[in-house]
XYZ file of C-alpha atoms in Angstrom:
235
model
C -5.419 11.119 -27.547
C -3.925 12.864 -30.296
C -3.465 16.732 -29.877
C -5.640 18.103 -32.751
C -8.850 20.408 -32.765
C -10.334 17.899 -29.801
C -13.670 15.986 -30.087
C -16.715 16.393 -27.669
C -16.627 14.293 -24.169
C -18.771 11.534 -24.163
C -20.816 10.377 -21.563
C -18.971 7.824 -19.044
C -19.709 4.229 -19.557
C -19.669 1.522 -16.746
C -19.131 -2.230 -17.432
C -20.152 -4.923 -14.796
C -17.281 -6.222 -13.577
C -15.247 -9.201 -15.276
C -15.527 -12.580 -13.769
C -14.082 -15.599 -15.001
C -13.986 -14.566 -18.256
C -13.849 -16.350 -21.595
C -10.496 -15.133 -22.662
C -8.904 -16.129 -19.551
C -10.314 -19.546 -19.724
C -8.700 -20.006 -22.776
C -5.299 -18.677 -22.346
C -5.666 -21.129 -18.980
C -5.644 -18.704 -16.545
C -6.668 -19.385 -12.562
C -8.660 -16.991 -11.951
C -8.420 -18.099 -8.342
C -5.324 -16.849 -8.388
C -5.310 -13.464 -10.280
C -8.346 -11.818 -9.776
C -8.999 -8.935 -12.214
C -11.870 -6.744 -12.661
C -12.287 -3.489 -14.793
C -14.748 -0.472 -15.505
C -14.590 1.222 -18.531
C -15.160 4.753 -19.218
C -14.569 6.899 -22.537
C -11.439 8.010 -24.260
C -9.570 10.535 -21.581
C -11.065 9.014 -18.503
C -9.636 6.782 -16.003
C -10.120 3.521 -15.971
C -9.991 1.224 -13.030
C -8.514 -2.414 -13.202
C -7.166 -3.912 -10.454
C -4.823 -7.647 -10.700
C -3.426 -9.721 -8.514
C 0.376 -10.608 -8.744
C 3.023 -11.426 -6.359
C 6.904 -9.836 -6.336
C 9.945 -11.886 -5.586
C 12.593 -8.883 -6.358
C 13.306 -5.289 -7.757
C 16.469 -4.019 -9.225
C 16.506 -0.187 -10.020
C 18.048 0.067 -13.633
C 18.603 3.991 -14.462
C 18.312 7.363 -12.575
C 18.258 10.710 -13.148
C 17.783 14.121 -11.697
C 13.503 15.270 -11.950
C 14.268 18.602 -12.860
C 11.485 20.343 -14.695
C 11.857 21.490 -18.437
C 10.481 24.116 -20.303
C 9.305 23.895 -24.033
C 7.620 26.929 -26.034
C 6.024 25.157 -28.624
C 3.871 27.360 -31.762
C 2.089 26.367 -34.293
C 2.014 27.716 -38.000
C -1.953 28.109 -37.721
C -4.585 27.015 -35.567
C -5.095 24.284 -37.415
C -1.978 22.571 -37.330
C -1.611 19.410 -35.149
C 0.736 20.201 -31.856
C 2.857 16.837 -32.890
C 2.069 14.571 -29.574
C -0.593 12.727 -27.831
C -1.694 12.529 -24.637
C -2.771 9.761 -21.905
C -4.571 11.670 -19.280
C -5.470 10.235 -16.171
C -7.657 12.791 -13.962
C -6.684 13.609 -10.711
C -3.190 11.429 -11.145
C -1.340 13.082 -14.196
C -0.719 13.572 -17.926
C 1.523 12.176 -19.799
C 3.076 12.082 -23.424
C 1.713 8.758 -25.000
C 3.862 9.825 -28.070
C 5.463 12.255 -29.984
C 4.787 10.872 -33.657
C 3.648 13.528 -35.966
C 0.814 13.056 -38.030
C 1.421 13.908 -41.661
C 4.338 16.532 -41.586
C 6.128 17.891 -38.536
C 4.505 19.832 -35.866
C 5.941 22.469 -32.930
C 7.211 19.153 -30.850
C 8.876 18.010 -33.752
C 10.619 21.708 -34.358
C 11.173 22.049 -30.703
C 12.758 19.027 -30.246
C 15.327 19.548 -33.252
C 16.465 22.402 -31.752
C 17.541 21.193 -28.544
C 19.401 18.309 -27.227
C 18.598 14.654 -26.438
C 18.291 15.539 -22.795
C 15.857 18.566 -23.292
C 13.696 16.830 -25.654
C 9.801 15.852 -25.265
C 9.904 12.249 -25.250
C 7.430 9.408 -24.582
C 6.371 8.955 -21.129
C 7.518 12.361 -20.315
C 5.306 14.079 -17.304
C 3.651 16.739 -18.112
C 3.548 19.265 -15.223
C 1.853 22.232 -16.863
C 0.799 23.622 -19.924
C 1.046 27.954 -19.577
C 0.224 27.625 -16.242
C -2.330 24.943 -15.663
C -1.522 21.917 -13.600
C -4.760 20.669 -13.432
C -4.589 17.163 -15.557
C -8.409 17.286 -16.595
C -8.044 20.734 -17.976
C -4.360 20.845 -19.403
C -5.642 19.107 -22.741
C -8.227 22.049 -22.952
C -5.085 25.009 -23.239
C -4.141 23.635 -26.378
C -7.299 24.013 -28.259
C -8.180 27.472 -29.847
C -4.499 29.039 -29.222
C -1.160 28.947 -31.441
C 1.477 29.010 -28.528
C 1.535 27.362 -25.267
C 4.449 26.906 -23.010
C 5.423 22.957 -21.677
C 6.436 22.415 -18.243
C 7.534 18.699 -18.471
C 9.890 16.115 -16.169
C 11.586 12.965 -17.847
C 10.821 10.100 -15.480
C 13.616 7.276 -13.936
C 13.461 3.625 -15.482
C 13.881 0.373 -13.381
C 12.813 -3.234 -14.261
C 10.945 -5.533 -11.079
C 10.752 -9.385 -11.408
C 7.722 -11.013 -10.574
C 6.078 -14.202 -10.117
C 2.830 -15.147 -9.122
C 2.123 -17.055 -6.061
C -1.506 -18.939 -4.746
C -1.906 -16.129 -2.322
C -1.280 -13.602 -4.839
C -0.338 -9.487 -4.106
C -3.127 -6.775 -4.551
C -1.810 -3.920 -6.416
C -4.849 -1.383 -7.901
C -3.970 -0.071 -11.131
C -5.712 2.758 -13.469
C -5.200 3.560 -17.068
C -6.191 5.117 -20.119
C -8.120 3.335 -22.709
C -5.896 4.699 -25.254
C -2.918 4.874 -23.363
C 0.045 3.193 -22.503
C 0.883 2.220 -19.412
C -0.825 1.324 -15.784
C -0.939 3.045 -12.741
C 0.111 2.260 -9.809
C -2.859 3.515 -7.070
C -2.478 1.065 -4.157
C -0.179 -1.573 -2.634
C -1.662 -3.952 -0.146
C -0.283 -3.427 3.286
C 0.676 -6.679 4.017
C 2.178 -6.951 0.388
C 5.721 -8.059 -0.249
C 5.860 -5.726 -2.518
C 6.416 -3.022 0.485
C 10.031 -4.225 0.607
C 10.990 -3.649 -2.591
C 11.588 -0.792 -5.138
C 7.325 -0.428 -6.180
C 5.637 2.880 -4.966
C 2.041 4.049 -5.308
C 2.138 6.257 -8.258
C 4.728 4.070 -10.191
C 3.879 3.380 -13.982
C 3.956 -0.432 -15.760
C 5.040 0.496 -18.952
C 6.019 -3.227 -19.864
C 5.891 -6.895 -19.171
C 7.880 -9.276 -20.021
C 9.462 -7.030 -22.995
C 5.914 -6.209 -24.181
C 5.276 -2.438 -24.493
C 1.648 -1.873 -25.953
C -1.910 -0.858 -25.167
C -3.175 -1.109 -21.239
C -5.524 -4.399 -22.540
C -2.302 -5.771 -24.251
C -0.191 -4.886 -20.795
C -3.039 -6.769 -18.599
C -3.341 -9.682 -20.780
C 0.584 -10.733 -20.478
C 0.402 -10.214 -15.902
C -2.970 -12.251 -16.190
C -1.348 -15.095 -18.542
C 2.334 -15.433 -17.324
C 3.773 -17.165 -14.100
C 6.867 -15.391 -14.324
C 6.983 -11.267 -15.154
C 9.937 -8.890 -15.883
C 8.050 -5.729 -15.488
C 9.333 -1.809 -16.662
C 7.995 1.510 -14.522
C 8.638 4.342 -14.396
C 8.911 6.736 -11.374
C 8.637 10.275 -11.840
């Protein structure tokens, strides 16, 4: 969510889990074949989904060093929007869902003018700590009620995985943010093919099949497709 003066927590909300449901019926999906089930709970919170694919082969696309990064970023007044959002998943991490400032330029904006490419907040940067506090369900609370903070932060690697679906199907557990971007990798089945190749437990889908979106948008294209490029991110 966007960094601003915050809005009050709401109380969590739990769906029933998804059978075979209408929209995958239409789109023609077997849901013999992928299983997928969700919970939902409110902006901020994680959210559980879990989908069944299978991997034929992974290809690691880019590197780089995970050296951590420091940004001092101040605002004007207390008022002012920090410039970035957030997709916090508790207990796992958080994340820059995007650096887009909302009406005129904010400290991220500033910061990252002042520095180069390599030391710049990005999207799907890690965020490690902010002055101090690594805890992921409190880091969003340091920004609220102060005018300078200090950004510990980590650009993650890239690679791309190709994937097709099979009868028998792989078990990977994902969680996301509602209003996030990407899904997280949680668990890999044991007997999973996918133990051979380049996926890891805390690896991020970022996009399928060229699609980069919402989580929902991200699910809908594994659920509906035979055949899957898939993006992560590692770091």
């Amino acid at each position: 969510s966007h960094l601003g003066s915050g809005n009050p927590q709401r109380a969590p909300r739990i769906a029933t889990p998804i059978g075979r449901s209408a929209a995958c019926a239409a789109a023609g999906v077997d849901v013999e074949r992928l299983m997928f089930r969700c919970c939902c709970l409110p902006r901020d919170e994680v959210v559980a989904e879990s989908c069944e694919i299978a991997n034929e082969h992974a290809v690691l696309k880019t590197a780089h060093a995970h050296h951590t990064l420091e940004a001092r970023l101040a605002r004007e007044a207390q008022t002012e929007p920090w410039g970035m959002s957030l997709e916090v998943l508790p207990g796992v991490g958080t994340f820059v869902l995007s650096t887009e400032a909302s009406g005129r330029e904010g400290p991220v904006q500033r910061y990252n003018a002042g520095v180069t490419e390599a030391e710049q907040i990005r999207q799907y940067d890690r965020i490690v700590s902010v002055s101090g506090e690594n805890d992921p369900s409190r880091m969003r609370r340091v920004f609220h009620g102060v005018s300078d903070v200090t950004v510990a932060f980590r650009h993650p690697d890239t690679f791309d995985v190709s994937v097709t679906n099979t009868s028998g199907g792989l078990g990977l557990s994902l969680i996301q943010a509602p209003d996030g971007c990407s899904l997280y990798v949680t668990d890999i089945g044991k007997d999973s093919p996918v133990c051979s190749t380049s996926i890891e437990v805390g690896d991020r889908i970022i996009a399928v099949n060229g699609l980069r979106g919402t989580p929902k948008e991200l699910l809908r294209e594994l659920q509906c497709k035979d055949t899957l490029q898939l993006t992560l991110l590692r770091g």
